[in-house]
Amino acid sequence: MPDKSLRMRRAGGASPVKRPVMLAIAGDSAAGKTTMTRGLVEALGPERCVSLCTDDYHRYDREERKDKPFTALHPDCNHLEIMEQHLQLLATGAPVLKPVYDHSTGQLVRPELVEPAEFVIVEGLFPLWSKLSRACFDVSVFLDPPEEIRRGWKVARDTTKRGYTEEKVLAELELREPESAAHIRPQRANADLVVRFAPIEGRDDPEDTPLSATVMMRPTIDHPDLTEVLAPGLSRAMHLELERDHDGRPAESLHVHGYVPREESLAVEKAIWTALGEPDTATPDCLGRLGDTRSEPLAIAQLLLLYHLTDAAR
Amino acid sequence: MPDKSLRMRRAGGASPVKRPVMLAIAGDSAAGKTTMTRGLVEALGPERCVSLCTDDYHRYDREERKDKPFTALHPDCNHLEIMEQHLQLLATGAPVLKPVYDHSTGQLVRPELVEPAEFVIVEGLFPLWSKLSRACFDVSVFLDPPEEIRRGWKVARDTTKRGYTEEKVLAELELREPESAAHIRPQRANADLVVRFAPIEGRDDPEDTPLSATVMMRPTIDHPDLTEVLAPGLSRAMHLELERDHDGRPAESLHVHGYVPREESLAVEKAIWTALGEPDTATPDCLGRLGDTRSEPLAIAQLLLLYHLTDAAR
């Protein structure tokens, strides 16, 4: 039937479609994906962005999962082939009718139309799962908080917003651990950036000090040059280090301490913004927002992603 | 981003996918699409077929439609762009996560995975709607009963299976008429076959005589040669005529009267089956089934479609 393929291609129309810039924000449950996304969408402008969550591709609802020998973190528990298909469609500028998983009820409900905007942000457990899904993204980040931090975040969220008891959340975390290790955490190796929010060991900062961030920048994409603004000795609260990742691969790591003074972090933000060729506009002040408080490490991590999104759109 | 397109294509994998044979059964509501489909699926074997209905692509549920200035027969009331996308995917051997419209409640519910089988039968209001959707099919048929016949079928079905009152069905039919004329009936011009079940005017057949059928075969695909078995004078109950369609285009029409004796229709069935090169196997006896009764005209129409499906699969 090669004639049919040809007919389909020809009937597909010739109007050139604008392709969106696609960002993957991968990480385990409650790793901070939605917080990261929120600041980016606000900075870019909600009308220029579409964000979606791959949790919607759950194959079974909460009730059905009870009988299954795996959790929602297992590939077989998700329509990953359909997720890949939808990512490809969005990446080529086509709309998709996306399934919808309702976290408050645990049910799969009526799907919704998603039309690609200038920027498509895909967060979830599986965006970097396969070679094909990875090929759909221009930039990718993996959120990698220490497990005890993530556990605290998950308990806080699931007991308030998703109607679980703390006991149930902790039991679920334990059940999920082997599948997280087998299927979610390996995606860390395929991200352009790995962001880890954590307290600094050995320091005794006041309780309201934001977490510090380590932003590993892999040479899989071109990052802004920060060697000058972060030359050794210039800042005590931020530094740049050439490191080896767990697997020995080289990467550059930007360390931003939670107690960094605003002036110092502003200098780095300015350097990133200037590298983008936009030295005259101020950096968006919605970055770094954490509820009512502000986190300089979060702001810098978000600005780096913003840099890559803006750069890829050119 | 041409590099990204290339990465996506390369990551798409090289495993050649078997493409299904696709049949469109188009027609207005209650035109007999499901009855036609049922016999074909049984004849081919349910394990070799997938059938789906484009009603599932309704954009609004029954409640939402009440406020809309159009009915379900209007293109704007349906996700036709997504329908086209899914038809293309199925035609190229890919699965889709198909939306689901529940006719009994009028609600849009959880979507379902559809994986293409050897034969994909798509029935509904819109399968031949656009050049792109038409390009996805190997064979297409439009069911075109006279309006008064269809009205009777629709009242009978919707009052028993879909919980409407007769009054409501008739009011809905009236409301839909202009949109049927504008959007559904024009698809008739794009089908390879047009099948019309109707009583023969001027005859006074017993009440349980099946409706006669006129099967218009357009030269858009190659039909089996029936000129010999239906040479003039051989049968009073069946004949073949060279005709002009409403728009003047030439077509061949096979007329099968409802009272045709089984022996005569068997001769035609045999000729169709032989043209397929399968003279030794009996024609499937599940064809022509209408509840507990049998209709020779329906059996012959279904066998013609079966001929085309089998032929296209070679």
XYZ file of C-alpha atoms in Angstrom:
628
model
C 0.000 0.000 0.000
C 2.746 2.553 -0.689
C 0.226 4.537 -2.751
C -1.874 5.001 0.360
C 1.085 6.362 2.343
C 1.726 8.807 -0.417
C -1.923 9.841 -0.593
C -1.924 10.414 3.161
C 1.237 12.474 3.059
C -0.026 14.547 0.154
C -3.423 15.082 1.753
C -1.683 16.155 4.959
C -1.469 19.673 3.643
C 1.506 21.830 2.969
C 1.006 24.577 5.550
C 4.251 24.779 7.502
C 3.635 24.345 11.219
C 5.665 26.213 13.807
C 7.375 23.719 16.044
C 7.394 24.400 19.770
C 10.439 24.336 22.017
C 10.075 21.341 24.315
C 11.425 21.077 27.871
C 11.349 17.873 29.922
C 11.258 18.137 33.708
C 11.712 14.592 34.958
C 11.948 13.251 38.463
C 10.297 11.071 41.036
C 7.008 11.931 42.707
C 7.167 15.211 44.703
C 10.689 16.040 43.504
C 9.670 19.657 42.888
C 8.653 19.436 39.222
C 5.516 21.535 39.501
C 7.278 24.276 41.495
C 10.006 24.431 38.872
C 7.436 24.564 36.058
C 5.299 27.261 37.679
C 8.071 29.874 37.749
C 9.046 29.161 34.150
C 5.486 29.487 32.865
C 5.046 32.761 34.724
C 8.342 34.118 33.404
C 7.660 33.142 29.787
C 4.016 34.193 29.951
C 1.211 31.628 30.357
C -0.110 32.443 26.875
C 3.149 31.269 25.303
C 3.318 27.985 27.252
C 1.579 24.692 27.535
C 2.563 22.421 30.384
C 1.481 18.859 30.833
C 2.172 16.008 33.190
C 2.932 12.460 32.095
C 0.998 11.094 35.108
C -2.003 11.506 32.819
C -0.765 8.512 30.844
C -1.513 6.079 33.682
C -2.915 2.906 32.155
C -4.968 1.966 35.224
C -6.961 4.009 37.702
C -6.276 3.868 41.439
C -8.806 1.103 42.017
C -7.411 -1.094 39.227
C -3.843 -0.587 40.406
C -4.674 -2.307 43.692
C -4.716 -5.683 41.932
C -1.568 -5.100 39.922
C 1.848 -6.485 40.820
C 3.428 -3.069 40.262
C 2.955 0.588 41.190
C 2.370 3.659 39.027
C 6.159 3.915 38.683
C 6.324 0.830 36.504
C 6.370 1.278 32.717
C 3.645 -1.377 32.339
C 1.395 0.780 34.489
C 1.519 3.572 31.918
C 0.655 4.069 28.246
C 4.265 4.966 27.463
C 3.908 4.162 23.778
C 1.049 6.663 23.577
C 3.064 9.180 25.630
C 5.900 8.864 23.086
C 3.417 9.278 20.250
C 1.924 12.409 21.799
C 5.366 13.892 22.495
C 6.295 13.369 18.851
C 3.058 14.964 17.693
C 3.492 17.984 19.962
C 7.147 18.319 18.949
C 6.085 18.522 15.313
C 3.454 21.142 16.095
C 0.378 18.869 16.083
C -2.360 18.886 18.738
C -3.141 15.814 20.836
C -6.166 14.586 22.736
C -4.383 13.927 26.024
C -5.739 11.489 28.610
C -6.462 12.965 32.035
C -5.779 11.330 35.406
C -7.578 13.026 38.271
C -5.212 12.895 41.253
C -7.938 13.911 43.694
C -10.180 10.942 42.845
C -7.646 8.547 41.326
C -9.819 8.152 38.220
C -9.133 8.397 34.517
C -11.552 10.908 33.072
C -12.460 12.638 29.827
C -9.394 13.520 27.740
C -8.549 17.109 26.828
C -7.272 18.815 23.710
C -3.710 20.123 24.003
C -2.481 22.394 21.257
C 1.228 23.143 21.262
C 2.197 26.693 22.213
C 5.576 28.336 21.663
C 6.919 26.384 24.645
C 5.776 22.946 25.771
C 6.868 21.899 29.253
C 6.441 18.215 30.017
C 6.891 17.171 33.614
C 6.478 13.755 35.106
C 7.924 10.394 35.955
C 8.706 9.252 32.415
C 9.526 12.038 29.951
C 13.119 10.835 29.470
C 12.179 7.190 29.496
C 13.107 6.159 25.941
C 15.379 7.213 23.150
C 12.313 8.277 21.196
C 10.821 10.359 24.008
C 14.186 12.035 24.632
C 14.509 12.909 20.965
C 11.391 15.061 21.302
C 13.002 17.539 23.709
C 15.260 20.510 23.164
C 16.255 20.726 26.828
C 15.859 18.297 29.685
C 16.311 18.490 33.426
C 16.145 15.836 36.119
C 15.218 16.854 39.667
C 17.229 14.854 42.122
C 16.652 15.859 45.761
C 18.022 13.554 48.486
C 15.438 10.909 49.358
C 14.754 12.225 52.869
C 13.964 15.685 51.486
C 11.689 14.270 48.817
C 9.919 12.075 51.382
C 9.098 15.152 53.444
C 7.771 16.974 50.374
C 5.664 13.998 49.345
C 4.095 13.546 52.759
C 3.334 17.273 52.965
C 1.684 17.329 49.544
C -0.173 14.019 49.477
C -1.697 14.473 52.938
C -2.954 17.969 52.094
C -3.791 17.916 48.379
C -4.440 14.270 47.549
C -6.300 13.064 50.614
C -3.892 10.365 51.836
C -2.795 9.723 55.443
C 0.893 10.076 56.324
C 1.063 6.361 57.090
C -0.292 5.543 53.645
C 2.155 7.875 51.900
C 5.129 6.328 53.698
C 3.933 2.793 52.907
C 3.479 3.764 49.259
C 6.988 5.255 49.149
C 8.433 2.012 50.446
C 6.464 -0.024 47.921
C 7.641 2.223 45.104
C 11.314 2.304 46.039
C 12.502 -0.647 43.882
C 10.569 0.647 40.863
C 11.886 4.157 41.374
C 15.410 2.733 41.391
C 14.738 0.608 38.319
C 12.719 2.983 36.137
C 12.716 6.582 37.353
C 16.179 7.385 38.699
C 18.009 5.968 35.634
C 16.511 8.847 33.630
C 18.885 11.132 35.541
C 21.667 9.919 33.228
C 19.847 11.296 30.189
C 19.136 14.855 31.281
C 21.053 17.911 30.103
C 20.816 19.334 33.608
C 20.484 17.664 36.999
C 19.236 19.877 39.812
C 19.584 18.853 43.441
C 18.119 20.947 46.241
C 19.551 19.978 49.617
C 20.877 21.464 52.857
C 24.656 21.815 53.065
C 26.165 19.225 55.317
C 27.923 20.466 58.417
C 26.395 23.956 58.366
C 24.055 25.194 60.999
C 21.981 27.716 59.030
C 18.841 29.310 60.495
C 15.694 27.274 59.910
C 14.254 29.513 57.215
C 17.369 29.369 55.025
C 16.378 28.046 51.604
C 17.897 24.771 50.463
C 21.086 25.032 48.471
C 21.193 23.876 44.876
C 23.681 21.916 42.862
C 23.029 22.336 39.164
C 24.966 19.835 37.117
C 25.336 21.048 33.549
C 26.229 18.284 31.134
C 28.011 19.198 27.920
C 25.117 17.697 25.914
C 23.924 21.263 25.209
C 25.712 24.618 25.287
C 25.447 26.333 28.648
C 26.136 30.017 29.304
C 29.729 30.722 30.250
C 29.865 31.490 33.967
C 33.606 31.062 34.483
C 34.198 34.802 34.688
C 31.406 35.830 37.056
C 32.184 32.807 39.202
C 35.974 32.948 39.052
C 37.457 31.306 42.159
C 37.411 33.581 45.195
C 34.744 36.009 43.974
C 31.881 34.468 45.936
C 31.806 32.317 49.030
C 28.218 31.298 48.440
C 28.439 30.173 44.830
C 31.020 28.318 42.875
C 31.561 26.415 39.701
C 33.325 23.074 39.697
C 34.495 20.651 37.091
C 33.346 17.272 38.376
C 32.793 13.691 37.445
C 29.274 12.337 37.676
C 28.601 8.999 39.469
C 29.380 7.215 36.229
C 32.628 9.094 35.673
C 31.353 11.358 32.905
C 32.600 14.944 33.110
C 30.221 17.771 33.912
C 30.286 21.248 35.308
C 28.493 21.837 38.581
C 27.146 25.141 39.773
C 26.750 25.253 43.539
C 24.462 27.910 44.944
C 24.186 28.073 48.699
C 20.856 28.846 50.275
C 22.284 31.780 52.216
C 23.717 33.492 49.132
C 23.238 37.274 49.381
C 20.832 38.699 46.794
C 23.571 40.939 45.266
C 25.805 37.978 44.537
C 23.087 35.874 42.970
C 21.989 38.893 40.935
C 25.461 39.075 39.411
C 25.150 35.486 38.226
C 21.622 36.043 36.971
C 22.839 39.060 35.069
C 25.652 37.017 33.505
C 23.184 34.366 32.324
C 20.814 36.985 30.977
C 23.637 38.796 29.212
C 24.818 35.570 27.606
C 21.362 35.478 26.063
C 21.986 38.911 24.576
C 19.344 40.590 26.711
C 21.480 42.698 29.063
C 19.044 45.612 29.148
C 15.935 43.851 30.392
C 15.686 42.851 34.033
C 15.554 39.145 34.856
C 11.973 38.051 35.591
C 11.284 38.570 39.292
C 8.780 35.707 39.482
C 11.681 33.273 39.569
C 12.707 31.704 42.858
C 9.269 32.040 44.391
C 8.470 29.367 46.962
C 5.067 30.164 48.395
C 5.640 33.459 50.219
C 9.390 33.074 50.479
C 12.147 33.380 47.939
C 14.972 30.995 47.087
C 17.996 32.317 45.224
C 19.142 28.784 44.334
C 15.721 28.057 42.787
C 15.780 31.383 40.928
C 19.158 30.604 39.379
C 18.147 27.060 38.403
C 14.985 28.399 36.765
C 16.891 31.146 35.005
C 19.274 28.599 33.517
C 16.299 26.690 32.110
C 14.806 29.933 30.860
C 18.094 30.649 29.144
C 17.947 27.322 27.311
C 14.282 27.690 26.348
C 14.830 31.166 24.954
C 17.993 30.085 23.200
C 16.288 27.067 21.591
C 13.435 29.244 20.333
C 15.804 31.325 18.208
C 15.299 22.392 14.620
C 15.747 20.023 11.646
C 18.210 18.028 13.765
C 15.422 17.282 16.217
C 13.148 15.967 13.446
C 15.922 13.719 12.319
C 16.614 12.503 15.851
C 12.928 11.724 16.292
C 12.724 9.838 13.018
C 15.861 7.879 13.790
C 14.747 7.081 17.332
C 11.405 5.914 15.940
C 12.871 2.498 15.378
C 13.272 0.509 12.238
C 10.900 -2.382 12.903
C 8.562 -2.535 9.920
C 4.942 -2.345 11.012
C 2.214 -4.255 9.233
C -0.350 -1.814 7.957
C -4.013 -2.713 8.367
C -6.635 -2.629 5.641
C -9.017 0.214 6.456
C -12.723 0.339 5.568
C -14.910 3.410 6.074
C -18.640 2.922 6.621
C -20.109 6.401 6.522
C -23.684 7.559 6.800
C -26.129 9.503 8.880
C -27.327 8.388 12.292
C -29.156 5.009 12.199
C -28.377 4.430 8.519
C -27.450 0.806 9.259
C -23.698 1.192 9.811
C -23.467 -1.068 12.848
C -25.529 -3.830 11.209
C -23.270 -3.714 8.164
C -20.148 -3.800 10.350
C -21.346 -6.682 12.529
C -21.636 -9.161 9.644
C -18.234 -8.201 8.272
C -16.484 -8.625 11.622
C -18.107 -12.012 12.110
C -17.151 -13.136 8.607
C -13.535 -11.992 8.884
C -13.179 -13.225 12.457
C -13.343 -10.831 15.429
C -9.681 -11.501 16.250
C -8.612 -10.086 12.877
C -10.730 -6.918 13.144
C -10.957 -3.728 15.081
C -14.014 -1.577 14.586
C -14.499 1.898 15.909
C -17.066 4.643 15.675
C -16.257 8.279 14.981
C -19.064 9.374 17.343
C -16.399 8.950 20.009
C -14.750 12.105 18.714
C -17.592 14.341 19.935
C -16.060 17.520 21.308
C -18.890 18.176 23.782
C -20.981 15.902 25.946
C -24.776 15.859 25.738
C -25.178 18.457 28.471
C -22.706 20.877 26.873
C -24.299 20.479 23.452
C -27.544 21.954 24.778
C -25.969 25.422 24.789
C -24.340 25.109 21.401
C -25.729 26.613 18.203
C -25.207 23.312 16.377
C -25.875 19.590 16.748
C -23.502 16.623 16.890
C -23.629 16.573 13.078
C -21.654 19.786 12.818
C -17.881 19.551 12.280
C -17.293 22.094 15.075
C -19.021 19.710 17.456
C -16.345 17.076 16.864
C -12.577 16.758 17.234
C -12.219 16.078 13.505
C -8.563 17.082 13.451
C -7.878 14.457 16.111
C -10.034 11.929 14.230
C -7.891 12.523 11.128
C -4.746 12.153 13.207
C -5.932 8.869 14.702
C -6.988 7.513 11.292
C -3.529 8.290 9.950
C -1.887 6.606 12.922
C -4.035 3.487 12.606
C -3.484 3.387 8.843
C 0.261 3.346 9.432
C -0.044 0.561 11.990
C 0.246 2.671 15.160
C -2.036 2.374 18.199
C -4.165 5.282 19.404
C -5.725 6.254 22.704
C -9.239 6.806 21.391
C -11.751 9.020 23.191
C -14.978 7.319 24.245
C -18.485 8.787 24.079
C -21.010 6.846 26.127
C -24.271 6.919 24.165
C -26.288 5.635 27.108
C -25.325 8.546 29.383
C -24.248 11.139 26.825
C -20.919 11.598 28.612
C -17.326 11.603 27.466
C -15.454 9.065 29.540
C -12.039 7.482 29.935
C -10.313 6.866 26.589
C -9.342 3.387 25.435
C -6.335 1.927 23.688
C -7.010 0.779 20.122
C -4.333 -1.274 18.444
C -4.770 -1.842 14.733
C -5.658 -5.387 13.692
C -5.460 -6.829 10.191
C -8.689 -4.993 9.339
C -9.825 -1.680 10.798
C -13.467 -0.782 10.215
C -14.360 2.828 10.931
C -18.024 3.680 10.988
C -19.628 6.981 11.768
C -20.824 10.356 10.630
C -17.480 11.736 9.488
C -14.994 9.131 8.213
C -15.048 10.542 4.657
C -15.139 14.132 5.795
C -11.788 15.401 4.486
C -9.253 14.618 1.827
C -6.873 13.529 4.562
C -9.360 11.219 6.280
C -10.326 9.668 2.926
C -6.687 9.019 2.104
C -6.523 6.704 5.121
C -8.985 4.178 3.687
C -8.585 1.352 1.212
C -12.321 0.974 0.676
C -15.232 3.214 1.550
C -18.983 2.836 1.563
C -21.761 5.318 2.209
C -25.099 4.041 3.514
C -27.893 6.002 1.938
C -31.369 4.762 2.912
C -34.360 6.968 2.013
C -35.034 9.443 4.821
C -38.361 7.888 5.864
C -36.716 4.480 6.286
C -33.852 5.934 8.296
C -36.285 7.888 10.479
C -38.066 4.665 11.376
C -34.773 2.948 12.214
C -33.628 5.882 14.336
C -36.842 6.060 16.341
C -36.754 2.300 16.920
C -33.148 2.351 18.128
C -33.014 5.567 20.137
C -36.223 4.846 22.052
C -35.053 1.357 23.003
C -31.268 1.585 23.366
C -30.547 5.223 24.101
C -33.410 6.172 26.402
C -35.071 8.899 24.319
C -38.808 9.382 23.716
C -40.135 9.159 20.148
C -41.111 12.825 20.277
C -37.566 13.778 21.242
C -36.026 11.670 18.471
C -38.260 13.262 15.839
C -37.511 16.765 17.118
C -33.787 15.990 17.059
C -34.044 14.682 13.484
C -35.683 17.910 12.396
C -33.025 19.988 14.145
C -30.271 17.969 12.509
C -31.657 18.013 8.975
C -29.812 21.129 7.699
C -26.515 19.915 9.164
C -27.016 16.453 7.723
C -27.548 18.036 4.311
C -24.527 20.305 4.713
C -21.986 17.966 6.321
C -23.008 14.304 6.270
C -24.742 13.595 2.952
C -22.008 15.272 0.841
C -19.690 12.439 1.925
C -21.772 10.170 -0.317
C -19.898 11.642 -3.298
C -16.588 10.354 -1.946
C -17.403 6.707 -1.305
C -16.324 3.822 -3.516
C -19.699 2.189 -2.930
C -23.095 3.644 -2.084
C -25.616 1.219 -0.620
C -29.305 2.049 -0.461
C -31.791 -0.272 1.239
C -35.367 0.576 0.288
C -38.674 -1.032 -0.696
C -39.346 -1.210 -4.422
C -41.912 1.312 -5.498
C -45.135 -0.015 -6.925
C -44.721 -3.560 -5.617
C -46.981 -5.064 -3.035
C -44.627 -7.561 -1.372
C -45.590 -9.383 1.847
C -44.725 -7.459 5.007
C -41.768 -9.616 5.970
C -39.996 -9.194 2.622
C -36.540 -7.738 3.250
C -35.761 -4.336 1.776
C -34.186 -4.328 -1.650
C -30.693 -2.971 -2.137
C -29.107 -0.780 -4.748
C -25.336 -1.021 -4.583
C -23.674 1.682 -6.626
C -20.129 0.693 -7.498
C -17.984 3.639 -8.532
C -14.982 2.985 -10.756
C -12.705 4.462 -8.057
C -11.682 0.893 -7.150
C -11.813 -2.375 -9.101
C -15.028 -4.282 -8.513
C -15.581 -7.969 -9.313
C -16.937 -8.557 -12.798
C -20.607 -9.527 -12.503
C -21.606 -8.958 -16.119
C -21.716 -12.661 -16.875
C -23.643 -13.953 -13.872
C -26.026 -11.024 -14.214
C -26.356 -10.984 -17.997
C -29.711 -9.453 -18.985
C -32.591 -11.895 -18.695
C -30.914 -14.377 -16.329
C -32.572 -13.089 -13.172
C -35.741 -11.127 -12.587
C -34.745 -10.237 -9.053
C -31.246 -8.911 -9.654
C -29.739 -6.822 -12.366
C -26.755 -4.719 -13.193
C -27.139 -1.289 -14.752
C -24.836 1.319 -16.098
C -26.129 4.559 -14.617
C -25.316 8.156 -14.000
C -25.158 9.337 -10.409
C -27.017 12.542 -9.341
C -24.003 14.536 -10.418
C -23.762 12.847 -13.805
C -20.749 10.679 -13.013
C -20.928 7.147 -14.416
C -21.273 4.170 -12.109
C -22.494 0.627 -12.194
C -25.477 -0.231 -10.036
C -26.329 -3.657 -8.737
C -30.001 -4.000 -7.878
C -30.970 -6.848 -5.585
C -34.656 -7.243 -4.860
C -35.746 -8.244 -1.392
C -37.701 -11.217 -2.736
C -34.740 -12.679 -4.624
C -34.738 -16.493 -4.330
C -31.794 -17.876 -2.342
C -30.532 -19.884 -5.363
C -30.243 -16.789 -7.509
C -28.439 -14.733 -4.889
C -26.131 -17.688 -4.225
C -25.056 -17.617 -7.864
C -24.023 -13.978 -7.508
C -22.301 -14.636 -4.198
C -20.414 -17.471 -5.812
C -19.329 -15.218 -8.683
C -17.984 -12.620 -6.241
C -16.211 -15.276 -4.207
C -14.732 -16.851 -7.326
C -13.453 -13.482 -8.522
C -11.492 -13.466 -5.283
C -9.929 -16.772 -6.266
C -11.631 -18.694 -3.471
C -14.137 -20.825 -5.389
C -13.760 -23.847 -3.133
C -14.671 -22.300 0.201
C -18.292 -21.526 0.949
C -19.276 -17.885 1.369
C -19.591 -17.007 5.068
C -23.139 -17.761 6.191
C -23.157 -15.044 8.847
C -23.729 -12.487 6.116
C -27.211 -11.056 5.600
C -28.265 -11.643 9.179
C -30.852 -9.158 10.430
C -31.801 -10.196 13.941
C -33.515 -13.556 13.425
C -34.271 -13.015 9.766
C -32.101 -13.041 6.701
C -31.728 -10.483 3.931
C -30.196 -11.562 0.625
C -29.633 -7.934 -0.433
C -27.699 -7.279 2.805
C -25.695 -10.483 2.332
C -24.640 -9.462 -1.163
C -23.721 -5.916 -0.094
C -21.621 -7.307 2.761
C -19.984 -9.861 0.498
C -18.948 -7.122 -1.908
C -17.266 -5.273 0.962
C -15.672 -8.505 2.112
C -14.351 -8.973 -1.403
C -12.689 -5.557 -1.300
C -11.251 -6.037 2.187
C -9.763 -9.397 1.286
C -8.478 -8.078 -2.017
C -6.825 -5.046 -0.363
C -5.106 -7.279 2.188
C -3.190 -9.123 -0.525
